Short mmCIF file of C-alpha atoms in Angstrom, two decimals:
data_model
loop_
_atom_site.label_atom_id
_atom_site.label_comp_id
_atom_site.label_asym_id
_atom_site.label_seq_id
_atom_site.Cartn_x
_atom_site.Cartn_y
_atom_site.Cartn_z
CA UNK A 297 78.19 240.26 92.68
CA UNK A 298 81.40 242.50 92.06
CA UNK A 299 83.69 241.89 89.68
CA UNK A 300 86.82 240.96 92.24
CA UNK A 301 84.62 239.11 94.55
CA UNK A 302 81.64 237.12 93.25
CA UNK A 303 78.89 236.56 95.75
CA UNK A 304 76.94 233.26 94.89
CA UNK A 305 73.70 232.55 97.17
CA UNK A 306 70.40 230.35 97.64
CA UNK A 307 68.06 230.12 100.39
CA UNK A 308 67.39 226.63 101.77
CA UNK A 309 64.22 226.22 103.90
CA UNK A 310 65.99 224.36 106.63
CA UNK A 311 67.90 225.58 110.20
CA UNK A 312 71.21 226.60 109.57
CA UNK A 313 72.53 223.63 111.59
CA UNK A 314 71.36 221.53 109.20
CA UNK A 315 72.87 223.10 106.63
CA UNK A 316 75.73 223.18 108.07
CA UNK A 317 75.73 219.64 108.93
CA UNK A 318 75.73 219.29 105.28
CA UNK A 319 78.50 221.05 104.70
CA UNK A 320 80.48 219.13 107.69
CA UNK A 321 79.52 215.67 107.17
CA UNK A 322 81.38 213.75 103.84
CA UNK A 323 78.60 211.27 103.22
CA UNK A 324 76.26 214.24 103.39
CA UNK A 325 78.96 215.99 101.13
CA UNK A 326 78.72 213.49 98.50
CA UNK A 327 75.31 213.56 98.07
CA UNK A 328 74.72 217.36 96.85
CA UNK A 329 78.29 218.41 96.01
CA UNK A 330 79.66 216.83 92.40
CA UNK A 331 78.77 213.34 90.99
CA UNK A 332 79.76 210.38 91.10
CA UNK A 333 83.28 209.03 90.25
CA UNK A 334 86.17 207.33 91.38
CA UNK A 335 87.49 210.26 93.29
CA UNK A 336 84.68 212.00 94.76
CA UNK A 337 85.87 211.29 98.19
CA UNK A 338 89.00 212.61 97.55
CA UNK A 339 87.80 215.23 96.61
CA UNK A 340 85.78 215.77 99.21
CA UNK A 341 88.18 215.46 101.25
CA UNK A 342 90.55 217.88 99.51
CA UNK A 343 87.98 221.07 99.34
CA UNK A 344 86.08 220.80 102.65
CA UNK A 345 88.50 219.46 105.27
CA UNK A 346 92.27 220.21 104.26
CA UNK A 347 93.54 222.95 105.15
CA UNK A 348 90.19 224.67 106.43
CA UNK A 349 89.20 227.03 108.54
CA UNK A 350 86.02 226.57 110.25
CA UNK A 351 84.02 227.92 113.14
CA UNK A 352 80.73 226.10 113.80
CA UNK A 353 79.40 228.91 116.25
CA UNK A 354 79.26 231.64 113.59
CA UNK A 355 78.65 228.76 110.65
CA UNK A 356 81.53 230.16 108.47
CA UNK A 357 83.73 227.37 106.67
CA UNK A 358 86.78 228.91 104.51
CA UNK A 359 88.01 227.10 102.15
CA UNK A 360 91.88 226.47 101.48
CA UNK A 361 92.07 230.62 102.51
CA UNK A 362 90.03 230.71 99.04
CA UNK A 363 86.38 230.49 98.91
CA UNK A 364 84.34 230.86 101.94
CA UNK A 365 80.64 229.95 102.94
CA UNK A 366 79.08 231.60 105.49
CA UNK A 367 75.03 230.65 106.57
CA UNK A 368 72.44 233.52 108.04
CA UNK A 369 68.73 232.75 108.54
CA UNK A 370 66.57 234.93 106.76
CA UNK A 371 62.91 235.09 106.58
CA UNK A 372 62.62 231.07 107.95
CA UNK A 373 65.27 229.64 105.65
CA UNK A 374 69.26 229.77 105.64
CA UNK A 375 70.78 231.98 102.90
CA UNK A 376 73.85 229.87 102.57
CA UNK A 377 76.45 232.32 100.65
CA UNK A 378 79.90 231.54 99.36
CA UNK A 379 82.02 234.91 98.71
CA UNK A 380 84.95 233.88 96.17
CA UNK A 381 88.42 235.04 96.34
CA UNK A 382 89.71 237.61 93.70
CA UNK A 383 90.82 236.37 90.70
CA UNK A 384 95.11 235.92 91.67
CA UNK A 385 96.61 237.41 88.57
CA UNK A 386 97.86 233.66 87.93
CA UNK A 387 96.86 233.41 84.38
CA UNK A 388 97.07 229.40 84.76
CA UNK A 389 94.35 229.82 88.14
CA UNK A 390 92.57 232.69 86.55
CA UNK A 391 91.79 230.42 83.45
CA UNK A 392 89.30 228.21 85.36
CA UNK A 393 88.10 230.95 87.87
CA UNK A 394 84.77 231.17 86.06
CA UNK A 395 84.63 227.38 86.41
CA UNK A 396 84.56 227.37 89.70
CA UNK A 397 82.13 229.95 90.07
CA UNK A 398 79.48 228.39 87.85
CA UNK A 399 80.35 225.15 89.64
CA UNK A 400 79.60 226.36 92.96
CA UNK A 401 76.33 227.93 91.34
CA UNK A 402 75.32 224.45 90.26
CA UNK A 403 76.12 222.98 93.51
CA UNK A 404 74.13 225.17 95.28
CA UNK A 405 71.25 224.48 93.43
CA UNK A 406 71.81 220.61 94.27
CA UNK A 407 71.88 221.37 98.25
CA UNK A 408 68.68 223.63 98.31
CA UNK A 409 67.01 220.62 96.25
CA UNK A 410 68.78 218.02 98.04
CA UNK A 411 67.82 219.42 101.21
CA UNK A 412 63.96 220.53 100.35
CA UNK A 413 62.98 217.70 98.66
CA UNK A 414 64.90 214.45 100.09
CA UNK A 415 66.35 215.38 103.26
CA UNK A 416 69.58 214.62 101.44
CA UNK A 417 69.03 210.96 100.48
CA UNK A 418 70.60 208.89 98.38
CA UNK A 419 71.24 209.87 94.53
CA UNK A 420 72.18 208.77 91.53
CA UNK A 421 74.31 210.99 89.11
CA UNK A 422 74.87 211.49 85.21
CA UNK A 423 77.32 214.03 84.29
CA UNK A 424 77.76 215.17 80.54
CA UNK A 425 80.78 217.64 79.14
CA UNK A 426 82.22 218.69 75.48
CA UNK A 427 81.80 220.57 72.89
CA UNK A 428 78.88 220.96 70.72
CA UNK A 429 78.46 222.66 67.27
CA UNK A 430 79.01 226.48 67.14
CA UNK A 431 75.91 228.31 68.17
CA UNK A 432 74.60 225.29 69.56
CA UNK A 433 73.65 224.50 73.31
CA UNK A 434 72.92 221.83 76.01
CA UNK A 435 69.22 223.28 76.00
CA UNK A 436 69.02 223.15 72.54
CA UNK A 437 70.45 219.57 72.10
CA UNK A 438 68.19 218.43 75.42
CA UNK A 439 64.89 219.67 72.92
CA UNK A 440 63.89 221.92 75.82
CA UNK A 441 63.86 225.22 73.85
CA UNK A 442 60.66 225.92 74.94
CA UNK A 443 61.81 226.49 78.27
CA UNK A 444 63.87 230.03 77.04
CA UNK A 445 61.70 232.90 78.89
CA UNK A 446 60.15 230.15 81.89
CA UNK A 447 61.10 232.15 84.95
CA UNK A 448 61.36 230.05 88.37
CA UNK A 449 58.38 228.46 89.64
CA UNK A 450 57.05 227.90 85.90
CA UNK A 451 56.25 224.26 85.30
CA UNK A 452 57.08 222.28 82.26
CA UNK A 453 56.07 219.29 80.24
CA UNK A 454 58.33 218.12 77.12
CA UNK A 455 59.42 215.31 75.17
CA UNK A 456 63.35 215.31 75.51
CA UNK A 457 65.87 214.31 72.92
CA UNK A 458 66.45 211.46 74.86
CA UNK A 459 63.06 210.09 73.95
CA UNK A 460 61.90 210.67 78.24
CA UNK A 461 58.93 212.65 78.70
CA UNK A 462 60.08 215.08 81.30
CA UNK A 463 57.72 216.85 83.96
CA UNK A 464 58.59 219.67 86.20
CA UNK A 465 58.86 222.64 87.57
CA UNK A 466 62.45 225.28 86.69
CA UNK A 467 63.93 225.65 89.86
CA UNK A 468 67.03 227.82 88.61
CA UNK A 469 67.72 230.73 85.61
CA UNK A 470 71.15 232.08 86.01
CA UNK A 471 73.25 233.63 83.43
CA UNK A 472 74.93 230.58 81.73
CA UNK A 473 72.91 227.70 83.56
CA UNK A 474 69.36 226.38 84.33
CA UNK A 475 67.90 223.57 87.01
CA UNK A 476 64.81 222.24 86.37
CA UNK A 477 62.83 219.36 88.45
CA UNK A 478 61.97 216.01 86.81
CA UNK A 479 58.98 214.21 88.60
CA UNK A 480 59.54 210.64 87.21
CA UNK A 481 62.94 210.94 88.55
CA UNK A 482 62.13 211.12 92.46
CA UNK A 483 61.74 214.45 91.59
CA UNK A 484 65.70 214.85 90.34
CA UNK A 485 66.90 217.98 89.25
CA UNK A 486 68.38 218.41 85.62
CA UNK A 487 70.96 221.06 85.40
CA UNK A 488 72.35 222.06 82.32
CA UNK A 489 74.21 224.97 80.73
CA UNK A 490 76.99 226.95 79.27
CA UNK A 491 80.88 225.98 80.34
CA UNK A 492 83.18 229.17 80.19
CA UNK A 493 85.52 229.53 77.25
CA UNK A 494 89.28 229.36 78.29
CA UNK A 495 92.84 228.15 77.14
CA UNK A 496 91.48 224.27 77.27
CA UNK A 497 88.16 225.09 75.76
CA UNK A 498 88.30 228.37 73.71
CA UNK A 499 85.04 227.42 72.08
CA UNK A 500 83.40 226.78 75.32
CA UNK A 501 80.92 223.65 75.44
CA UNK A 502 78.03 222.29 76.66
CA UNK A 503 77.71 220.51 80.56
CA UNK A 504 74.73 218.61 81.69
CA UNK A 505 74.12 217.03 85.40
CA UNK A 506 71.02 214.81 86.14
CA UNK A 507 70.43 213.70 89.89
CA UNK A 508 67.92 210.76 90.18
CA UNK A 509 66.16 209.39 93.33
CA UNK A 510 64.29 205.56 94.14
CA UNK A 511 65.62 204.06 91.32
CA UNK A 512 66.65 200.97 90.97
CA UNK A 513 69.58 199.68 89.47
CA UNK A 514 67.86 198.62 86.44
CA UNK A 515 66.32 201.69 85.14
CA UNK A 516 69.06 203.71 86.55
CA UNK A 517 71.27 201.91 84.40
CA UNK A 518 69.01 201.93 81.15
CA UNK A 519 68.89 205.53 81.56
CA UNK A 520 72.71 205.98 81.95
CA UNK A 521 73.22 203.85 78.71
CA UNK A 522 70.31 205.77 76.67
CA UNK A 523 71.38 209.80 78.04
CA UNK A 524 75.50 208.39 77.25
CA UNK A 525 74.71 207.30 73.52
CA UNK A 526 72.45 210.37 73.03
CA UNK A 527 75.46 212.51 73.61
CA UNK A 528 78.28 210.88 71.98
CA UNK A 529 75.31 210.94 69.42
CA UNK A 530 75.04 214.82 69.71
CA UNK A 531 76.52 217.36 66.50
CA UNK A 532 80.00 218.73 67.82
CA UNK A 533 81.03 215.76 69.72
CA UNK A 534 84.42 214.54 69.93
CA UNK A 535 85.15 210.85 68.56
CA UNK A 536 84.71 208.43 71.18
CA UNK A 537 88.21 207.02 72.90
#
């Protein structure tokens, strides 16, 4: 990674035309890229098909003239790669650069598990944000301290803040962020981290995403309600509107 361009990359052990089928298809889109919300498809629709430049042969994709992913197989799997843009000297852009760069790093971790472990099925998303107390964290708040030093591959058994008993294995360490696996939960994949300090959040804060497979709509929905109340509960939080 250089400081002008950022190079963000996983490998996926899958053909690089299915990869790239993910990256080509919305529905397939939708179910590794974001959460859910009103406006994913929008969205969608915004980032990966207006104004793109794409050319399936060499299984490049560019972005807006912005980001671009490119896929090469290495070793049996695809290294799928996104090389960002410079920052553009707009302060107003260059405020959520590092945004986007730890959001691509989270969504890449969502394809390789996507991919890997469910043939990119069906999910179900929860998606926390805001501040928490200075010096506090998202691991910290989650009760999963004991998972500072795990390197990739390590498994994992806690009793969460949420009151769940969690299982798994970390699939992720970056700088700011970690991705874990949760059996009970398909397996899903908990990612949670830091989110960069800028002009909206000069303190920074706190960002958890849970993906959840085969559950029904009751438990899906008890465990949106308890994960919700446990973080409006959290120290730090702003006043609910």
């Amino acid at each position: 990674m250089t400081e002008s361009q950022p190079v963000i990359e996983v490998a996926v052990a899958a053909a690089p035309s299915v990869v790239w089928q993910a990256l080509r298809d919305p529905e397939l889109i939708r179910r590794w890229h974001g959460w859910d919300y009103a406006g994913l498809a929008d969205e969608i629709r915004e980032i990966y098909f207006d104004d793109v430049t794409e050319d399936a042969a060499a299984f490049t994709l560019a972005l807006n003239g912005a980001d671009t992913f490119s896929l090469h197989e290495h070793e049996g799997t695809t290294l799928v790669r996104i090389t960002r843009p410079p920052r553009s000297g707009d302060p107003a852009a260059d405020d959520w650069y590092d945004d986007v760069t730890e959001g691509w790093t989270t969504f890449l971790q969502f394809l390789k598990f996507g991919i890997e472990r469910h043939g990119l099925d069906e999910r179900r998303t929860l998606f926390l944000e805001g501040p928490v107390a200075e010096g506090d964290s998202a691991r910290h708040l989650l009760g999963l301290d004991k998972l500072e030093g795990m390197t990739v591959g390590d498994h994992f058994t806690v009793v969460a803040e949420t009151g769940d008993l969690l299982h798994g294995v970390v699939c992720f360490v970056g700088e700011h962020q970690t991705a874990v696996s949760v059996d009970d939960l398909g397996p899903g994949l908990l990612q949670f981290g830091e989110q960069p300090v800028n002009a909206a959040r000069p303190h920074g804060g706190a960002q958890i995403l849970l993906a959840a497979y085969d559950l029904d709509d009751e438990e899906w929905a008890e465990l949106d309600e308890r994960w919700r109340e446990w973080w409006q509960a959290r120290p730090g939080a702003e006043p609910a509107t």
